[in-house]
Coordinates of C-alpha atoms in Angstrom, one line a residue:
M1 CA 88.7 120.6 86.8
V2 CA 91.3 120.2 84.0
A3 CA 92.3 123.8 84.6
I4 CA 93.1 123.3 88.2
A5 CA 94.8 120.0 87.6
T6 CA 97.1 121.6 85.1
C7 CA 97.9 124.4 87.5
L8 CA 98.9 121.9 90.1
E9 CA 100.9 119.9 87.7
A10 CA 103.0 122.8 86.4
K11 CA 105.1 123.7 89.4
V12 CA 106.7 120.4 90.5
N13 CA 104.5 118.1 88.4
Y14 CA 102.5 116.5 91.3
V15 CA 100.4 114.7 88.7
E16 CA 103.4 112.4 87.8
P17 CA 104.0 110.9 91.3
L18 CA 100.2 110.8 91.9
A19 CA 99.7 109.0 88.6
I20 CA 102.4 106.5 89.4
C21 CA 100.8 105.7 92.8
V22 CA 97.4 105.2 91.2
Q23 CA 98.7 102.9 88.5
A24 CA 100.9 101.0 91.0
R25 CA 97.8 100.7 93.3
A26 CA 99.7 102.2 96.2
P27 CA 97.4 104.2 98.5
V28 CA 98.2 107.9 98.1
L29 CA 97.1 111.0 100.1
L30 CA 97.3 114.5 98.5
W31 CA 97.9 117.3 101.0
G32 CA 97.3 121.0 100.2
A33 CA 95.6 124.2 101.1
P34 CA 91.8 124.6 100.6
G35 CA 90.7 125.8 97.2
I36 CA 93.8 124.8 95.1
G37 CA 91.9 122.0 93.3
K38 CA 93.1 118.7 94.9
S39 CA 89.7 117.0 94.2
A40 CA 89.7 118.4 90.7
A41 CA 93.2 117.1 90.0
I42 CA 92.3 113.6 91.1
A43 CA 89.1 113.5 89.1
A44 CA 91.0 114.8 86.0
L45 CA 93.7 112.2 86.5
A46 CA 91.0 109.4 86.7
R47 CA 89.6 110.5 83.3
A48 CA 93.1 110.7 81.8
L49 CA 93.8 107.2 82.9
G50 CA 90.4 105.9 81.7
E51 CA 89.4 104.8 85.3
P52 CA 86.0 105.1 86.9
C53 CA 86.1 107.2 90.1
E54 CA 83.9 107.0 93.2
T55 CA 84.1 110.0 95.5
V56 CA 83.3 109.5 99.2
I57 CA 83.4 112.4 101.6
A58 CA 84.9 110.9 104.7
S59 CA 83.7 113.7 107.0
I60 CA 80.0 112.9 106.5
R61 CA 80.3 109.1 106.7
E62 CA 79.9 106.9 109.7
P63 CA 82.1 103.9 110.6
S64 CA 79.5 101.5 109.2
D65 CA 79.8 103.1 105.8
F66 CA 83.3 101.6 105.6
A67 CA 83.1 98.6 108.0
G68 CA 79.7 97.6 106.7
L69 CA 76.2 97.9 107.9
P70 CA 75.1 95.0 110.0
V71 CA 72.0 93.3 108.4
I72 CA 70.2 90.1 109.3
T73 CA 70.4 87.3 106.7
H74 CA 69.6 83.7 106.3
D75 CA 72.6 82.9 104.1
H76 CA 74.3 80.5 106.5
D77 CA 77.7 79.1 106.2
A78 CA 78.3 75.4 105.2
L79 CA 78.4 74.2 108.8
D80 CA 74.9 75.6 109.5
R81 CA 73.5 74.1 106.3
A82 CA 75.0 70.7 107.0
A83 CA 73.4 70.8 110.4
G84 CA 70.1 71.9 109.0
A85 CA 70.1 75.0 111.1
D86 CA 67.6 77.8 110.3
V87 CA 68.8 80.6 112.4
P88 CA 69.5 84.1 111.1
C89 CA 73.0 85.5 111.1
V90 CA 74.5 89.0 110.7
A91 CA 76.4 90.1 107.6
L92 CA 78.2 93.4 107.0
A93 CA 76.5 95.0 104.0
P94 CA 78.6 97.3 101.8
P95 CA 77.4 100.7 100.5
S96 CA 76.4 101.2 96.9
W97 CA 79.7 102.8 95.9
A98 CA 81.6 99.8 96.9
L99 CA 79.4 97.5 94.9
R100 CA 79.9 99.7 91.8
L101 CA 83.7 99.5 92.2
R102 CA 83.6 95.8 92.6
A103 CA 81.4 95.4 89.6
A104 CA 83.7 97.5 87.5
G105 CA 86.7 95.5 88.7
R106 CA 89.0 98.5 88.7
G107 CA 88.9 102.3 89.3
L108 CA 89.6 104.9 92.0
L109 CA 88.1 105.1 95.4
F110 CA 88.6 108.8 96.3
L111 CA 88.3 109.5 100.0
D112 CA 88.0 113.3 100.1
E113 CA 88.5 115.4 103.3
I114 CA 89.9 112.3 105.0
N115 CA 91.3 114.1 108.0
T116 CA 87.9 115.6 108.9
A117 CA 86.7 112.1 109.6
P118 CA 86.5 111.4 113.4
P119 CA 88.8 108.8 115.0
A120 CA 86.1 106.1 114.9
T121 CA 85.6 106.5 111.2
Q122 CA 89.4 106.6 110.6
A123 CA 89.6 103.3 112.4
A124 CA 87.0 101.8 110.1
L125 CA 89.1 103.0 107.1
L126 CA 92.1 100.9 108.0
R127 CA 91.0 97.7 106.1
V128 CA 89.6 99.8 103.3
V129 CA 92.9 101.6 102.6
L130 CA 95.3 98.6 103.0
E131 CA 93.2 95.6 102.0
R132 CA 90.5 97.3 99.8
T133 CA 87.9 95.5 101.9
V134 CA 84.5 97.2 102.6
G135 CA 82.2 95.3 104.9
D136 CA 82.3 91.7 103.9
I137 CA 83.4 92.3 100.3
A138 CA 86.8 92.8 98.6
L139 CA 87.0 95.6 96.0
G140 CA 89.7 93.7 94.2
P141 CA 93.4 94.4 93.6
D142 CA 92.8 96.8 90.6
V143 CA 91.0 99.4 92.7
A144 CA 93.3 102.3 93.7
V145 CA 92.7 104.2 97.0
V146 CA 93.3 108.0 96.7
A147 CA 92.6 110.5 99.4
A148 CA 92.9 114.3 99.9
A149 CA 93.3 116.4 103.0
N150 CA 93.9 119.9 104.2
A151 CA 96.3 120.6 107.0
A152 CA 94.5 120.2 110.4
E153 CA 94.6 124.0 111.0
D154 CA 92.9 124.6 107.6
A155 CA 90.3 121.8 107.8
A156 CA 86.8 122.3 108.9
G157 CA 86.8 120.4 112.2
G158 CA 90.0 118.6 111.2
W159 CA 91.8 115.9 113.1
D160 CA 95.4 114.7 112.9
L161 CA 95.4 111.4 111.0
A162 CA 95.9 108.4 113.3
A163 CA 99.4 106.9 112.9
P164 CA 98.2 103.5 111.7
L165 CA 96.1 105.1 108.9
A166 CA 98.8 107.6 107.9
N167 CA 101.4 104.9 107.6
R168 CA 99.2 103.2 105.0
F169 CA 99.5 106.1 102.5
T170 CA 102.2 107.7 100.4
H171 CA 101.9 111.4 101.2
L172 CA 102.2 114.1 98.5
Q173 CA 102.3 117.8 99.2
C174 CA 100.9 120.1 96.5
S175 CA 100.5 123.8 95.9
A176 CA 99.1 126.0 93.1
D177 CA 101.5 127.8 90.7
P178 CA 100.3 131.4 89.9
S179 CA 102.1 131.5 86.5
A180 CA 100.5 128.2 85.4
W181 CA 97.1 129.4 86.4
I182 CA 97.5 132.7 84.5
D183 CA 98.7 130.9 81.4
G184 CA 95.9 128.4 81.5
T185 CA 93.2 131.1 82.1
I186 CA 94.4 133.0 79.1
S187 CA 95.4 130.2 76.7
G188 CA 93.2 127.2 77.8
W189 CA 93.8 124.1 79.9
P190 CA 95.1 120.9 78.4
P191 CA 94.2 117.6 80.2
P192 CA 96.9 116.0 82.3
R193 CA 99.2 113.6 80.4
P194 CA 100.5 111.1 82.9
K195 CA 103.2 108.7 82.1
K196 CA 101.9 105.1 81.7
L197 CA 103.4 102.2 83.6
P198 CA 104.4 99.3 81.3
E199 CA 102.7 96.0 82.0
S200 CA 106.0 94.5 83.0
W201 CA 106.8 97.1 85.7
R202 CA 106.5 94.7 88.6
G203 CA 109.5 92.8 87.3
G204 CA 111.7 95.6 88.7
V205 CA 110.3 95.3 92.2
P206 CA 112.7 92.6 93.5
A207 CA 115.7 94.7 92.5
M208 CA 114.4 97.7 94.4
Q209 CA 113.6 95.5 97.4
L210 CA 117.2 94.4 97.4
V211 CA 118.4 98.1 97.4
V212 CA 116.0 99.1 100.2
A213 CA 117.0 96.0 102.2
G214 CA 120.7 96.8 101.7
F215 CA 120.1 100.3 103.0
V216 CA 118.2 99.2 106.1
R217 CA 120.9 96.7 106.7
K218 CA 123.3 99.6 106.8
M219 CA 120.9 101.9 108.8
P220 CA 118.9 99.5 110.9
H221 CA 117.7 102.3 113.2
L222 CA 115.7 103.7 110.3
L223 CA 113.5 100.6 109.9
H224 CA 110.9 101.9 112.3
C225 CA 110.8 105.4 113.5
L226 CA 107.4 106.5 114.9
P227 CA 107.6 110.3 115.4
K228 CA 107.4 111.6 119.0
E229 CA 105.2 114.5 118.0
E230 CA 101.6 113.5 117.5
S231 CA 101.1 115.8 114.5
Q232 CA 104.0 114.2 112.7
R233 CA 102.6 110.7 113.2
G234 CA 99.8 111.8 110.7
R235 CA 102.3 112.1 107.9
A236 CA 105.0 109.9 106.3
W237 CA 107.4 108.0 108.6
P238 CA 109.5 104.9 108.3
S239 CA 108.1 101.5 109.1
P240 CA 108.6 98.0 107.5
R241 CA 105.3 98.6 105.7
S242 CA 106.3 102.0 104.3
W243 CA 109.8 100.8 103.3
T244 CA 108.1 98.0 101.3
M245 CA 105.9 100.6 99.7
A246 CA 108.9 102.8 98.9
A247 CA 110.6 99.9 97.1
T248 CA 107.5 99.2 95.0
L249 CA 107.2 102.9 94.1
L250 CA 110.9 103.1 93.2
A251 CA 110.4 100.2 90.8
A252 CA 107.3 101.9 89.3
S253 CA 109.0 105.3 88.8
K254 CA 112.0 103.7 87.1
A255 CA 109.7 101.7 84.8
A256 CA 107.8 104.8 83.9
G257 CA 111.0 106.8 83.2
A258 CA 110.1 109.3 85.8
S259 CA 112.3 112.2 86.9
L260 CA 114.6 112.1 89.9
D261 CA 112.3 114.7 91.5
T262 CA 109.3 112.3 91.1
E263 CA 111.4 109.5 92.6
M264 CA 112.3 111.6 95.6
A265 CA 108.7 112.7 96.1
L266 CA 107.5 109.1 96.1
V267 CA 110.1 107.9 98.6
S268 CA 109.7 110.9 100.8
G269 CA 105.9 110.4 100.7
A270 CA 106.3 106.8 101.9
V271 CA 109.0 107.1 104.6
G272 CA 109.5 110.8 105.2
D273 CA 112.0 113.4 104.0
G274 CA 115.0 112.5 106.2
A275 CA 115.0 108.7 105.6
A276 CA 114.3 109.3 101.8
L277 CA 117.2 111.6 101.4
Q278 CA 119.5 109.2 103.1
L279 CA 118.3 106.3 100.9
I280 CA 118.7 108.3 97.6
E281 CA 122.1 109.5 98.5
W282 CA 123.2 106.0 99.7
Q283 CA 121.9 104.5 96.5
R284 CA 123.7 107.1 94.3
A285 CA 127.0 106.4 96.1
L286 CA 126.8 102.7 95.7
D287 CA 127.5 102.8 91.9
L288 CA 126.2 99.3 91.5
P289 CA 127.4 97.1 88.6
D290 CA 124.8 95.5 86.3
P291 CA 124.2 91.9 87.7
E292 CA 123.9 90.6 84.1
D293 CA 127.4 91.8 83.4
L294 CA 128.7 89.9 86.4
L295 CA 126.8 86.8 85.3
R296 CA 128.4 87.0 81.9
D297 CA 131.8 87.5 83.3
P298 CA 131.9 86.4 87.0
S299 CA 135.7 86.6 87.1
S300 CA 135.4 90.4 86.9
Y301 CA 133.9 90.6 90.4
S302 CA 136.0 91.3 93.5
P303 CA 134.5 92.4 96.8
D304 CA 135.4 95.8 98.2
D305 CA 135.5 97.1 101.8
R306 CA 131.8 98.3 101.8
D307 CA 129.7 95.6 103.3
D308 CA 126.4 97.3 102.3
R309 CA 127.5 97.5 98.7
T310 CA 128.7 93.8 98.8
F311 CA 125.3 92.7 100.2
V312 CA 123.3 94.5 97.4
V313 CA 125.6 93.3 94.6
L314 CA 125.5 89.6 95.8
S315 CA 121.7 89.8 96.3
S316 CA 121.1 91.3 92.9
V317 CA 123.3 88.7 91.2
V318 CA 121.4 85.9 92.8
Q319 CA 118.1 87.6 92.0
A320 CA 119.1 87.9 88.3
A321 CA 120.3 84.3 88.1
L322 CA 117.1 83.0 89.5
S323 CA 115.0 85.1 87.1
K324 CA 116.3 83.1 84.1
L325 CA 117.9 80.1 85.7
D326 CA 120.1 77.6 83.8
V327 CA 123.3 75.7 84.6
A328 CA 125.6 78.5 83.3
R329 CA 123.9 81.2 85.3
W330 CA 123.8 79.0 88.4
R331 CA 127.6 78.4 88.1
A332 CA 128.3 82.1 87.5
A333 CA 126.3 83.2 90.5
W334 CA 128.2 80.8 92.7
H335 CA 131.5 82.1 91.2
V336 CA 130.5 85.6 92.4
L337 CA 129.5 84.3 95.8
G338 CA 132.7 82.3 96.1
A339 CA 134.8 85.4 95.4
A340 CA 133.0 87.2 98.2
G341 CA 133.5 84.2 100.6
R342 CA 137.2 84.0 99.9
G343 CA 137.4 87.7 100.5
K344 CA 136.2 87.2 104.0
K345 CA 132.6 88.2 103.1
S346 CA 130.9 84.9 103.7
D347 CA 128.7 86.4 106.4
I348 CA 127.5 89.1 104.0
G349 CA 126.9 86.4 101.3
A350 CA 125.0 84.0 103.6
V351 CA 121.5 85.3 102.9
P352 CA 121.8 85.3 99.0
A353 CA 123.7 82.0 99.2
R354 CA 120.8 80.4 101.0
K355 CA 118.4 81.8 98.5
L356 CA 120.4 80.4 95.6
A357 CA 120.8 77.0 97.3
E358 CA 117.1 76.5 97.7
V359 CA 116.6 75.8 94.0
Q360 CA 119.3 73.1 93.6
S361 CA 116.8 70.3 94.1
H362 CA 114.1 71.7 91.9
A363 CA 116.0 72.5 88.6
P364 CA 117.4 69.8 86.1
G365 CA 121.1 69.8 85.8
I366 CA 121.7 72.0 88.8
S367 CA 123.4 70.3 91.8
F368 CA 125.9 70.9 94.5
A369 CA 127.8 67.9 93.0
D370 CA 128.8 70.1 90.0
P371 CA 132.6 70.4 90.5
V372 CA 132.6 74.0 89.3
V373 CA 130.0 74.9 92.0
A374 CA 131.6 72.7 94.7
E375 CA 134.8 74.7 94.5
Q376 CA 133.0 78.0 94.9
L377 CA 130.7 77.1 97.8
R378 CA 133.4 76.1 100.2
P379 CA 133.2 79.3 102.3
Y380 CA 129.5 78.5 102.8
A381 CA 129.8 74.7 103.3
D382 CA 128.7 74.5 107.0
M383 CA 125.6 76.6 106.3
L384 CA 124.6 74.8 103.1
A385 CA 124.9 71.4 104.7
T386 CA 121.3 71.8 105.8
Y387 CA 120.4 71.7 102.1
D388 CA 122.6 68.8 101.0
S389 CA 124.4 66.4 103.5
T390 CA 127.1 65.7 100.9
I391 CA 128.6 69.2 101.2
K392 CA 130.4 68.6 104.5
S393 CA 132.3 65.7 103.0
Q394 CA 133.8 67.9 100.3
P395 CA 137.5 68.4 100.8
Q396 CA 138.3 71.6 102.6
P397 CA 141.5 73.7 102.0
Q398 CA 144.4 72.4 104.1
K399 CA 146.0 74.7 106.6
A400 CA 149.7 75.2 106.1
K401 CA 151.9 73.4 108.6
A402 CA 153.9 75.6 111.0

């Protein structure tokens, strides 16, 4: 197993994006030709990460193996007990592999040959993949869902994945590298050495959500693009759910210090190649300032002509200010927002301004009555009056007489 996993890893390092998905607990589906070792790669990765792994062959399972097997029980709910009822009820009993994963509290659920499962079984997998729920039990948030599939034309009795199931996964394409296989056969096969996510990696998710939201604001037609061709619906495509997943995986890959190739593979696997390429290129062209630099010196900020860049900058400044909120950072964030408002960008700053305004009644020393803040929030006064009725009474700039 280690041999084939290393062979797969060598060409474009598929183990790196796969390992990031597993550690981020983002459902991931590994596509590739038969016989190249997808199953072996996943098992080897589980061992390298120290995770228990339960393998379930989707093609030989029935819907009840995932949705739960109906069984009669006398374990009534509270209402029945209060009424003294003694009637049986039906529960959805989980299979043994689900109980083992729940008892472990973590691990990998490996759904092999997932696209050979018939449509009814695929439908039963929807809650398993997204919510990690099997029958009437929850596996828990520390269980990763990993799947493997051959292309429909290569699979034994294969089906195209249903669009709702496909959109729950990050899709990674893998192939075997001949030179890596030759070297490993002659010299031996080292185990995979995946990069580990730091415990604090989720702290970077809000920043990546702002980037993705800024991109979708610029390209709203890319928010939801269900492919017209049935076969393409079984792969990666943009949706609100997959954009959220892309933001999470971007944060995870940056926290792990992953390569740009890995970053691109993860975003492409979530939303498809076309949308991913546009996001990466757009993000690169933004050349965003560090929000902490702007909070230290808010006078250095001046809005530019790019509304999409302005939105991301303002949102990131507010996000940074709220992460370690004090009076100085509150004032600095309003200074940046005020500069945008005076630069005719108050419509762009409205959303981050509302977010910053929501905390003013919950933090000591932070108030719209602060004269420094009052000067900066004038462009947003009408909007913010819903948070504090005193704002409308603040003096507004006088128009010059003709």
